[in-house]
Short mmCIF file of C-alpha atoms in Angstrom, two decimals:
data_model
loop_
_atom_site.label_atom_id
_atom_site.label_comp_id
_atom_site.label_asym_id
_atom_site.label_seq_id
_atom_site.Cartn_x
_atom_site.Cartn_y
_atom_site.Cartn_z
CA UNK K 1 166.07 145.61 -0.18
CA UNK K 2 163.03 145.78 2.06
CA UNK K 3 164.92 147.97 4.54
CA UNK K 4 166.03 150.35 1.80
CA UNK K 5 162.48 150.60 0.49
CA UNK K 6 161.16 151.47 3.90
CA UNK K 7 163.85 154.13 4.34
CA UNK K 8 163.07 155.57 0.94
CA UNK K 9 159.40 155.78 1.85
CA UNK K 10 159.96 157.09 5.36
CA UNK K 11 162.42 159.87 4.50
CA UNK K 12 159.96 162.20 2.71
CA UNK K 13 157.46 161.72 5.52
CA UNK K 14 160.07 162.61 8.14
CA UNK K 15 161.07 165.73 6.24
CA UNK K 16 157.43 166.70 5.80
CA UNK K 17 156.81 166.15 9.51
CA UNK K 18 159.74 168.38 10.43
CA UNK K 19 158.53 171.19 8.20
CA UNK K 20 154.99 170.76 9.49
CA UNK K 21 156.32 170.93 13.04
CA UNK K 22 158.07 174.21 12.30
CA UNK K 23 154.88 175.54 10.74
CA UNK K 24 152.72 174.50 13.66
CA UNK K 25 155.07 176.24 16.07
CA UNK K 26 153.96 179.48 14.46
CA UNK K 27 150.31 179.17 15.44
CA UNK K 28 150.62 178.99 19.25
CA UNK K 29 152.76 182.12 19.27
CA UNK K 30 150.32 184.14 17.23
CA UNK K 31 147.37 182.64 19.10
CA UNK K 32 148.98 183.62 22.39
CA UNK K 33 149.36 187.13 21.07
CA UNK K 34 145.69 187.26 20.07
CA UNK K 35 144.41 185.80 23.34
CA UNK K 36 146.39 188.25 25.44
CA UNK K 37 145.68 191.37 23.41
CA UNK K 38 143.15 192.73 25.87
CA UNK K 39 145.68 193.00 28.70
CA UNK K 40 149.08 192.95 26.98
CA UNK K 41 151.20 196.05 27.21
CA UNK K 42 152.70 197.65 24.15
CA UNK K 43 156.12 196.50 25.31
CA UNK K 44 154.95 192.89 25.46
CA UNK K 45 153.36 193.11 22.04
CA UNK K 46 156.53 194.59 20.55
CA UNK K 47 158.57 191.71 22.01
CA UNK K 48 156.17 189.26 20.37
CA UNK K 49 156.57 191.07 17.06
CA UNK K 50 160.38 190.90 17.32
CA UNK K 51 160.14 187.20 18.08
CA UNK K 52 157.86 186.67 15.09
CA UNK K 53 160.27 188.60 12.88
CA UNK K 54 163.16 186.35 13.94
CA UNK K 55 161.09 183.26 13.15
CA UNK K 56 160.22 184.59 9.70
CA UNK K 57 163.91 185.27 9.04
CA UNK K 58 164.65 181.67 10.00
CA UNK K 59 161.91 180.34 7.72
CA UNK K 60 163.28 182.41 4.86
CA UNK K 61 166.73 180.85 5.18
CA UNK K 62 165.98 177.28 6.24
CA UNK K 63 166.26 174.48 3.63
CA UNK K 64 162.90 173.40 2.26
CA UNK K 65 163.75 169.85 1.11
CA UNK K 66 161.44 170.40 -1.85
CA UNK K 67 158.47 171.61 0.21
CA UNK K 68 158.60 175.27 -0.79
CA UNK K 69 154.89 175.52 -1.65
CA UNK K 70 153.96 173.85 1.61
CA UNK K 71 155.99 176.39 3.61
CA UNK K 72 154.53 179.26 1.58
CA UNK K 73 150.99 178.08 2.36
CA UNK K 74 151.69 177.82 6.09
CA UNK K 75 153.25 181.27 6.26
CA UNK K 76 150.36 182.72 4.26
CA UNK K 77 147.91 181.31 6.81
CA UNK K 78 150.00 182.96 9.53
CA UNK K 79 149.88 186.23 7.66
CA UNK K 80 146.09 186.11 7.43
CA UNK K 81 145.92 185.61 11.17
CA UNK K 82 148.37 188.47 11.74
CA UNK K 83 146.67 190.88 9.34
CA UNK K 84 143.16 190.11 10.53
CA UNK K 85 143.87 190.89 14.18
CA UNK K 86 142.67 194.50 14.08
CA UNK K 87 143.02 195.20 17.81
CA UNK K 88 146.70 194.26 17.96
CA UNK K 89 147.48 195.88 14.61
CA UNK K 90 145.99 199.14 15.89
CA UNK K 91 148.66 199.05 18.60
CA UNK K 92 151.67 197.72 16.72
CA UNK K 93 151.01 198.56 13.07
CA UNK K 94 151.61 196.32 10.07
CA UNK K 95 155.39 196.42 9.80
CA UNK K 96 155.71 192.62 9.59
CA UNK K 97 153.56 192.42 6.45
CA UNK K 98 156.46 192.53 3.96
CA UNK K 99 158.43 190.06 6.07
CA UNK K 100 155.72 187.46 5.60
CA UNK K 101 155.79 187.99 1.85
CA UNK K 102 159.58 187.80 1.73
CA UNK K 103 159.13 184.19 2.83
CA UNK K 104 155.95 183.42 0.86
CA UNK K 105 157.09 184.74 -2.53
CA UNK K 106 160.65 183.47 -2.15
CA UNK K 107 159.22 179.99 -1.65
CA UNK K 108 156.42 180.29 -4.20
CA UNK K 109 156.69 183.26 -6.58
CA UNK K 110 153.69 181.92 -8.53
CA UNK K 111 151.33 182.26 -5.55
CA UNK K 112 148.96 184.69 -7.27
CA UNK K 113 146.68 185.48 -4.32
CA UNK K 114 149.71 186.54 -2.29
CA UNK K 115 150.43 189.48 -4.60
CA UNK K 116 147.02 191.04 -3.96
CA UNK K 117 147.47 190.68 -0.19
CA UNK K 118 151.01 192.06 -0.54
CA UNK K 119 149.78 195.23 -2.23
CA UNK K 120 147.02 195.93 0.29
CA UNK K 121 148.89 195.01 3.47
CA UNK K 122 152.32 196.39 2.65
CA UNK K 123 151.53 199.46 0.53
CA UNK K 124 148.20 200.55 1.98
CA UNK K 125 148.52 199.54 5.65
CA UNK K 126 152.25 199.27 6.36
CA UNK K 127 153.06 202.32 4.23
CA UNK K 128 155.91 200.53 2.44
CA UNK K 129 155.02 200.61 -1.27
CA UNK K 130 158.71 200.39 -2.21
CA UNK K 131 158.96 196.98 -0.51
CA UNK K 132 155.75 195.76 -2.16
CA UNK K 133 156.93 196.87 -5.60
CA UNK K 134 160.38 195.34 -5.12
CA UNK K 135 158.85 192.01 -4.10
CA UNK K 136 156.48 192.11 -7.08
CA UNK K 137 159.34 192.89 -9.47
CA UNK K 138 161.34 189.98 -8.11
CA UNK K 139 158.37 187.63 -8.37
CA UNK K 140 157.57 188.71 -11.93
CA UNK K 141 160.89 187.24 -13.05
CA UNK K 142 159.38 183.80 -12.36
CA UNK K 143 156.06 184.51 -14.10
CA UNK K 144 154.88 184.50 -17.69
CA UNK K 145 151.59 185.53 -19.36
CA UNK K 146 150.18 182.02 -18.84
CA UNK K 147 151.98 180.82 -15.69
CA UNK K 148 150.25 181.09 -13.34
CA UNK K 149 146.80 181.63 -14.80
CA UNK K 150 145.77 185.33 -14.69
CA UNK K 151 149.31 186.42 -13.82
CA UNK K 152 148.56 189.74 -15.53
CA UNK K 153 147.01 190.80 -12.23
CA UNK K 154 150.48 191.09 -10.70
CA UNK K 155 151.33 193.88 -13.19
CA UNK K 156 148.10 195.64 -12.23
CA UNK K 157 148.81 195.44 -8.50
CA UNK K 158 152.29 196.79 -9.15
CA UNK K 159 150.88 199.63 -11.27
CA UNK K 160 148.40 200.56 -8.55
CA UNK K 161 151.18 200.78 -5.96
CA UNK K 162 153.36 202.86 -8.27
CA UNK K 163 150.59 205.31 -9.12
CA UNK K 164 148.68 205.67 -5.86
CA UNK K 165 151.40 205.32 -3.27
CA UNK K 166 154.58 206.47 -5.02
CA UNK K 167 153.09 208.89 -7.55
CA UNK K 168 155.32 207.36 -10.23
CA UNK K 169 153.04 207.75 -13.25
CA UNK K 170 155.69 206.66 -15.76
CA UNK K 171 156.37 203.36 -14.00
CA UNK K 172 152.64 202.82 -13.50
CA UNK K 173 151.98 203.40 -17.19
CA UNK K 174 154.49 200.71 -18.10
CA UNK K 175 152.99 198.28 -15.58
CA UNK K 176 149.44 198.79 -16.84
CA UNK K 177 150.65 198.43 -20.43
CA UNK K 178 152.28 195.11 -19.49
CA UNK K 179 149.07 193.98 -17.78
CA UNK K 180 147.16 194.78 -20.98
CA UNK K 181 149.76 192.97 -23.06
CA UNK K 182 149.66 189.80 -20.96
CA UNK K 183 145.87 189.79 -20.66
CA UNK K 184 145.43 190.23 -24.41
CA UNK K 185 146.83 186.73 -24.91
CA UNK K 186 143.50 185.28 -23.77
CA UNK K 187 139.97 185.42 -25.16
CA UNK K 188 137.86 184.91 -22.03
CA UNK K 189 135.66 187.77 -20.83
CA UNK K 190 137.67 188.53 -17.69
CA UNK K 191 140.99 188.74 -19.53
CA UNK K 192 139.51 190.92 -22.27
CA UNK K 193 138.09 193.28 -19.65
CA UNK K 194 141.44 193.51 -17.86
CA UNK K 195 143.25 194.10 -21.16
CA UNK K 196 140.84 196.89 -22.08
CA UNK K 197 140.80 198.69 -18.71
CA UNK K 198 144.56 198.36 -18.24
CA UNK K 199 145.20 199.77 -21.71
CA UNK K 200 142.89 202.71 -21.03
CA UNK K 201 144.63 203.46 -17.75
CA UNK K 202 148.01 203.38 -19.49
CA UNK K 203 146.67 205.75 -22.16
CA UNK K 204 145.30 208.15 -19.52
CA UNK K 205 148.73 208.27 -17.92
CA UNK K 206 150.54 208.77 -21.23
CA UNK K 207 148.41 211.84 -21.96
CA UNK K 208 148.33 213.19 -18.42
CA UNK K 209 150.66 211.83 -15.71
CA UNK K 210 148.41 213.44 -13.08
CA UNK K 211 145.25 211.95 -14.57
CA UNK K 212 142.37 211.80 -12.10
CA UNK K 213 140.73 209.22 -14.35
CA UNK K 214 143.74 206.93 -13.97
CA UNK K 215 143.80 207.39 -10.20
CA UNK K 216 140.06 206.76 -9.89
CA UNK K 217 140.42 203.67 -12.08
CA UNK K 218 143.20 202.41 -9.81
CA UNK K 219 141.18 203.00 -6.64
CA UNK K 220 138.24 201.23 -8.28
CA UNK K 221 140.55 198.24 -8.84
CA UNK K 222 141.32 198.27 -5.12
CA UNK K 223 137.60 198.52 -4.37
CA UNK K 224 136.77 195.53 -6.60
CA UNK K 225 139.41 193.24 -5.10
CA UNK K 226 137.14 191.77 -2.38
CA UNK K 227 138.84 193.90 0.26
CA UNK K 228 137.98 194.34 3.93
CA UNK K 229 135.64 197.09 5.10
CA UNK K 230 138.41 199.50 6.09
CA UNK K 231 140.03 199.30 2.66
CA UNK K 232 136.66 199.64 0.94
CA UNK K 233 135.85 202.83 2.85
CA UNK K 234 139.25 204.32 2.13
CA UNK K 235 138.96 203.56 -1.59
CA UNK K 236 135.54 205.23 -1.70
CA UNK K 237 136.89 208.31 0.13
CA UNK K 238 139.77 208.60 -2.32
CA UNK K 239 137.49 208.24 -5.35
CA UNK K 240 135.19 210.94 -4.01
CA UNK K 241 138.15 213.22 -3.20
CA UNK K 242 139.20 212.94 -6.84
CA UNK K 243 135.74 214.03 -8.00
CA UNK K 244 134.27 210.61 -8.71
CA UNK K 245 131.25 208.92 -7.20
CA UNK K 246 130.54 205.36 -6.11
CA UNK K 247 126.94 204.36 -6.79
CA UNK K 248 125.28 201.13 -5.72
CA UNK K 249 123.08 199.79 -8.51
CA UNK K 250 119.69 198.10 -7.94
CA UNK K 251 121.45 194.79 -8.56
CA UNK K 252 123.75 195.46 -5.59
CA UNK K 253 126.91 196.11 -7.60
CA UNK K 254 128.98 199.28 -7.36
CA UNK K 255 129.39 201.64 -10.30
CA UNK K 256 132.05 204.33 -10.60
CA UNK K 257 130.99 207.70 -12.04
CA UNK K 258 133.95 209.72 -13.31
CA UNK K 259 134.13 213.53 -13.06
CA UNK K 260 133.27 215.48 -16.22
CA UNK K 261 136.89 216.57 -16.70
CA UNK K 262 140.15 214.75 -16.14
#
């Protein structure tokens, strides 16, 4: 009985150790890529990217033994390291971004923060809004208005991608309407604000599929998502190109001024 008890206790730890070992293997490879970026040739970097892609494919298919969230967290940390390496990304692009989220959201479709990173990295930087939208649609099948908390944001991210990067105003209208619907289930200030702004964006699009107001509102959502400096500058450029203005208030916050006509 004592032997069986020890085996029962040891087995989960062995499984966890194996998964952790696989996860830790990821870091030296990416760290090697970062450390050698000053002298590495494009050919070398592309080989590293292919190797990373193969590893992500393996992680997507390997059994999790019940540690799906753990794997998702490790891969998300790898993604942050990958995405934040500006010098290498300037050379190789961001094509691996959706591959990271294939693993992350397959393992943990309720990982809310991942959807925001998915939209920015895959739609905005990798230029693959179709992949971002498809992954969001798949993940939404596992979500509900209350699980996880603030899951209405996923509909908003999806609507932004549909409107700004695909120009699909009809699909975006439906996504913003769903965001408003889910957010309206709650009475806190943040949810009420999201419900109101999402509903207004959906109404703009219903009246005018080419609505500048709706596009400016969507870029302002990007701007307010605690994005990096490059994304912030691009959002401001797009808002100004549509006739809007971004004003910094005395309190240090940013205010969007819409053009006089839609």
